[in-house]
Short mmCIF file of C-alpha atoms and ligand atoms in Angstrom, two decimals:
data_model
loop_
_atom_site.label_atom_id
_atom_site.label_comp_id
_atom_site.label_asym_id
_atom_site.label_seq_id
_atom_site.Cartn_x
_atom_site.Cartn_y
_atom_site.Cartn_z
CA MET E 19 186.95 77.44 -17.78
CA LEU E 20 188.95 74.51 -19.09
CA PHE E 21 188.21 72.89 -22.45
CA PHE E 22 188.50 69.11 -22.62
CA LEU E 23 187.91 67.25 -25.90
CA ASP E 24 185.31 64.49 -25.76
CA THR E 25 186.87 62.14 -28.28
CA ALA E 26 189.45 59.40 -28.84
CA ASP E 27 190.24 60.45 -32.40
CA ILE E 28 194.02 60.86 -32.33
CA LYS E 29 194.32 62.95 -35.50
CA THR E 30 191.65 65.37 -34.31
CA ILE E 31 193.22 65.64 -30.86
CA GLU E 32 196.62 66.31 -32.44
CA LYS E 33 195.16 68.96 -34.73
CA LEU E 34 193.17 70.84 -32.08
CA ASN E 35 195.93 70.55 -29.49
CA ASN E 36 198.14 72.49 -31.90
CA TYR E 37 195.77 75.44 -31.54
CA GLY E 38 196.49 75.53 -27.81
CA LEU E 39 192.82 75.01 -26.95
CA VAL E 40 192.90 71.56 -25.38
CA ASP E 41 193.30 71.33 -21.59
CA GLY E 42 192.47 67.64 -21.36
CA VAL E 43 190.57 64.77 -22.98
CA THR E 44 187.67 62.58 -21.93
CA THR E 45 186.93 59.19 -23.42
CA ASN E 46 184.24 56.66 -22.66
CA PRO E 47 183.68 53.04 -23.82
CA SER E 48 181.37 54.18 -26.65
CA ILE E 49 183.92 56.73 -27.91
CA ILE E 50 186.73 54.15 -27.74
CA ALA E 51 184.60 51.55 -29.56
CA LYS E 52 183.88 54.09 -32.31
CA SER E 53 187.61 54.78 -32.78
CA GLY E 54 188.13 51.06 -33.49
CA VAL E 55 191.62 51.14 -31.93
CA ASP E 56 192.97 49.23 -28.91
CA PHE E 57 191.93 50.97 -25.67
CA LYS E 58 195.30 51.14 -23.90
CA GLN E 59 197.16 52.11 -27.07
CA THR E 60 194.65 54.90 -27.66
CA ILE E 61 195.01 56.26 -24.13
CA GLN E 62 198.78 56.10 -24.44
CA ALA E 63 198.69 58.00 -27.74
CA ILE E 64 196.38 60.69 -26.32
CA CYS E 65 198.56 61.09 -23.22
CA SER E 66 201.61 61.64 -25.40
CA ILE E 67 199.84 64.55 -27.16
CA VAL E 68 197.92 66.26 -24.37
CA LYS E 69 199.58 67.29 -21.09
CA GLY E 70 196.33 67.67 -19.10
CA PRO E 71 194.13 64.93 -17.62
CA VAL E 72 193.05 62.14 -19.97
CA SER E 73 190.02 60.22 -18.67
CA ALA E 74 190.09 56.45 -19.17
CA GLU E 75 187.05 54.52 -17.96
CA VAL E 76 187.02 51.26 -16.04
CA MET E 77 184.42 48.64 -16.98
CA GLY E 78 184.31 46.53 -13.79
CA ASP E 79 181.30 46.55 -11.49
CA THR E 80 183.04 45.83 -8.19
CA PHE E 81 185.64 47.75 -6.19
CA ASP E 82 188.24 45.00 -6.76
CA GLU E 83 187.65 44.93 -10.51
CA MET E 84 187.78 48.71 -10.76
CA ILE E 85 191.02 48.99 -8.78
CA LYS E 86 192.64 46.25 -10.86
CA GLU E 87 191.78 48.09 -14.07
CA ALA E 88 192.71 51.47 -12.58
CA ASN E 89 196.17 50.18 -11.59
CA GLU E 90 196.76 48.99 -15.17
CA LEU E 91 195.52 52.24 -16.71
CA SER E 92 197.55 54.38 -14.29
CA LYS E 93 200.73 52.70 -15.53
CA ILE E 94 200.15 54.11 -19.04
CA ALA E 95 201.01 57.74 -18.19
CA LYS E 96 201.06 60.22 -15.31
CA ASN E 97 198.15 62.23 -16.72
CA VAL E 98 195.70 59.31 -16.87
CA CYS E 99 192.58 60.20 -14.90
CA ILE E 100 190.56 57.16 -13.86
CA LYS E 101 186.93 57.43 -14.89
CA LEU E 102 184.59 55.57 -12.54
CA PRO E 103 180.83 55.13 -12.53
CA THR E 104 178.87 57.04 -9.87
CA THR E 105 177.82 53.95 -7.93
CA MET E 106 178.61 52.78 -4.38
CA GLU E 107 181.47 50.62 -5.72
CA GLY E 108 182.71 53.50 -7.88
CA LEU E 109 182.67 55.84 -4.87
CA LYS E 110 184.63 53.31 -2.81
CA ALA E 111 187.18 52.98 -5.61
CA CYS E 112 187.32 56.77 -5.86
CA ARG E 113 188.20 57.14 -2.17
CA TYR E 114 190.89 54.48 -2.48
CA LEU E 115 192.44 56.03 -5.59
CA THR E 116 192.25 59.56 -4.15
CA ASP E 117 194.07 58.35 -1.02
CA HIS E 118 196.73 56.88 -3.32
CA GLY E 119 197.21 60.12 -5.26
CA VAL E 120 195.37 59.06 -8.44
CA GLN E 121 193.16 61.53 -10.34
CA THR E 122 189.54 60.45 -10.73
CA ASN E 123 186.53 61.45 -12.79
CA LEU E 124 183.15 60.19 -11.55
CA THR E 125 180.93 59.79 -14.56
CA LEU E 126 177.24 59.32 -15.35
CA CYS E 127 176.26 61.71 -12.58
CA PHE E 128 172.61 62.72 -12.91
CA SER E 129 171.72 64.16 -9.50
CA VAL E 130 173.00 66.67 -6.98
CA THR E 131 172.98 64.08 -4.20
CA GLN E 132 175.22 61.87 -6.34
CA ALA E 133 177.52 64.88 -6.83
CA ILE E 134 177.67 65.43 -3.05
CA MET E 135 178.75 61.81 -2.58
CA VAL E 136 181.34 62.21 -5.34
CA ALA E 137 182.79 65.18 -3.44
CA LYS E 138 182.85 63.19 -0.19
CA ALA E 139 184.78 60.45 -2.01
CA GLY E 140 187.42 63.07 -2.86
CA ALA E 141 187.06 62.92 -6.65
CA THR E 142 189.09 65.25 -8.83
CA PHE E 143 186.17 65.70 -11.25
CA VAL E 144 182.43 65.04 -11.24
CA SER E 145 180.82 64.59 -14.68
CA PRO E 146 177.16 65.55 -14.79
CA PHE E 147 175.65 64.71 -18.21
CA ILE E 148 173.69 67.68 -19.54
CA GLY E 149 172.53 66.46 -22.97
CA ARG E 150 171.14 63.19 -21.69
CA TRP E 151 168.88 65.11 -19.28
CA ASP E 152 167.76 67.28 -22.20
CA ASP E 153 167.04 64.08 -24.18
CA VAL E 154 164.35 63.18 -21.65
CA SER E 155 162.83 66.69 -21.73
CA LEU E 156 164.45 68.08 -18.58
CA ASN E 157 166.87 71.00 -18.48
CA GLY E 158 170.30 69.43 -17.88
CA LEU E 159 171.84 72.82 -17.10
CA ASN E 160 169.83 73.01 -13.86
CA ILE E 161 171.92 70.22 -12.40
CA ILE E 162 175.14 72.11 -13.18
CA SER E 163 173.94 75.24 -11.39
CA ASP E 164 172.61 73.24 -8.43
CA ILE E 165 175.89 71.33 -8.03
CA LYS E 166 177.82 74.60 -8.29
CA LYS E 167 175.70 76.15 -5.54
CA VAL E 168 176.06 73.16 -3.21
CA TYR E 169 179.81 72.82 -3.84
CA GLN E 170 180.27 76.52 -3.09
CA ASN E 171 178.38 76.11 0.21
CA TYR E 172 181.05 73.69 1.41
CA ASN E 173 184.15 74.88 -0.47
CA VAL E 174 184.31 71.54 -2.27
CA LYS E 175 187.52 70.95 -4.21
CA THR E 176 186.01 68.48 -6.73
CA LYS E 177 185.80 70.19 -10.12
CA ILE E 178 182.57 70.27 -12.10
CA LEU E 179 183.24 68.75 -15.51
CA ALA E 180 180.12 69.38 -17.61
CA ALA E 181 179.68 66.45 -20.01
CA SER E 182 177.25 65.38 -22.73
CA ILE E 183 177.63 68.85 -24.23
CA ARG E 184 175.69 69.15 -27.47
CA HIS E 185 175.74 72.79 -28.59
CA ASN E 186 177.01 76.35 -28.07
CA VAL E 187 174.36 77.30 -25.53
CA HIS E 188 175.43 74.44 -23.26
CA VAL E 189 178.98 75.85 -23.26
CA LEU E 190 177.82 79.43 -22.78
CA GLU E 191 175.50 78.58 -19.88
CA CYS E 192 178.14 76.39 -18.22
CA ALA E 193 180.54 79.34 -18.37
CA LYS E 194 177.91 81.64 -16.82
CA ILE E 195 177.22 79.13 -14.04
CA GLY E 196 180.94 78.67 -13.42
CA ALA E 197 181.49 75.02 -14.37
CA ASP E 198 185.22 74.33 -14.07
CA VAL E 199 185.47 72.25 -17.25
CA VAL E 200 183.37 71.54 -20.33
CA THR E 201 184.16 68.47 -22.37
CA ILE E 202 183.35 69.29 -25.96
CA PRO E 203 182.90 67.16 -29.09
CA PRO E 204 185.60 68.32 -31.59
CA ALA E 205 183.14 69.48 -34.27
CA LEU E 206 181.45 71.76 -31.73
CA LEU E 207 184.77 73.27 -30.62
CA GLU E 208 185.48 74.37 -34.19
CA LYS E 209 181.90 75.64 -34.61
CA MET E 210 182.23 77.74 -31.46
CA SER E 211 184.94 79.86 -33.11
CA GLN E 212 182.66 80.75 -36.02
CA HIS E 213 180.31 83.69 -36.43
CA PRO E 214 178.74 84.91 -39.70
CA LEU E 215 179.61 88.52 -38.85
CA THR E 216 183.26 87.52 -38.34
CA THR E 217 183.31 85.84 -41.78
CA GLN E 218 181.52 88.80 -43.36
CA GLY E 219 183.80 91.31 -41.61
CA ILE E 220 186.94 89.55 -42.88
CA GLU E 221 185.55 89.67 -46.43
CA ILE E 222 184.79 93.41 -46.14
CA PHE E 223 188.26 94.17 -44.75
CA LYS E 224 189.90 92.12 -47.52
CA ASN E 225 187.94 93.88 -50.27
CA ASP E 226 188.62 97.33 -48.80
CA TRP E 227 192.32 96.50 -48.48
CA LYS E 228 192.43 95.33 -52.12
CA LEU E 229 190.66 98.51 -53.30
CA ALA E 230 192.94 100.79 -51.27
CA ASN E 231 196.07 99.09 -52.62
CA SER E 232 194.93 98.99 -56.23
CA LYS E 233 194.83 102.82 -56.53
O1 G3P D 308 181.98 61.70 -22.17
C1 G3P D 308 180.68 61.48 -21.82
C2 G3P D 308 179.65 62.36 -22.48
O2 G3P D 308 180.18 63.58 -22.88
C3 G3P D 308 178.79 61.67 -23.49
O3 G3P D 308 178.01 62.54 -24.25
O4 G3P D 308 176.51 63.01 -26.15
O5 G3P D 308 176.98 60.62 -25.50
O6 G3P D 308 175.54 62.06 -24.08
P1 G3P D 308 176.70 62.01 -25.03
#
């Protein structure tokens, strides 16, 4: 399973990339707005740090607007992955970009039928949002397992990029289901490496080592 970082914070991306744990990055307009830095400059900076796909989202509503933006964003770096909304216009833009060799990530996917259409449009990634389903009292993980099942039925090449990940169990369950990618908020990625028994075990080993060497 690939780990993407769900952030546009350059310092954090740089830091975590140095641990060899970052396979790609996803951004969205809210994340970019939070960073307070120019969109294209941010994408350029991320692409210079991370070798894997870096999702940059278009804001247009129509096919023409989306393609215009996608062409601009694609010029930034080879690893820019164009993030498109899962709408009829987004699907049309996806087919066009796929046919022109551009990586795509279809976002805001909330149903299996949408995911089937995303696959038919030839997308590189489909992004079902888990946490936002949970927010409205439905189990967002169900959509990941249903998409996985349907994609397996037809040997679909589109990769399942589980998004709106909020906690460890989301990551664990996505791994069990076989999601191809999880896009993780940076704080969660660090938290995932921690376990109280690991911390305690290190302390015990350190103390025992000190005792053994003080004799
Ligand atoms: O990148 C999109 C997605 O991960 C957003 O997550 O927490 O805003 O639902 P969230």
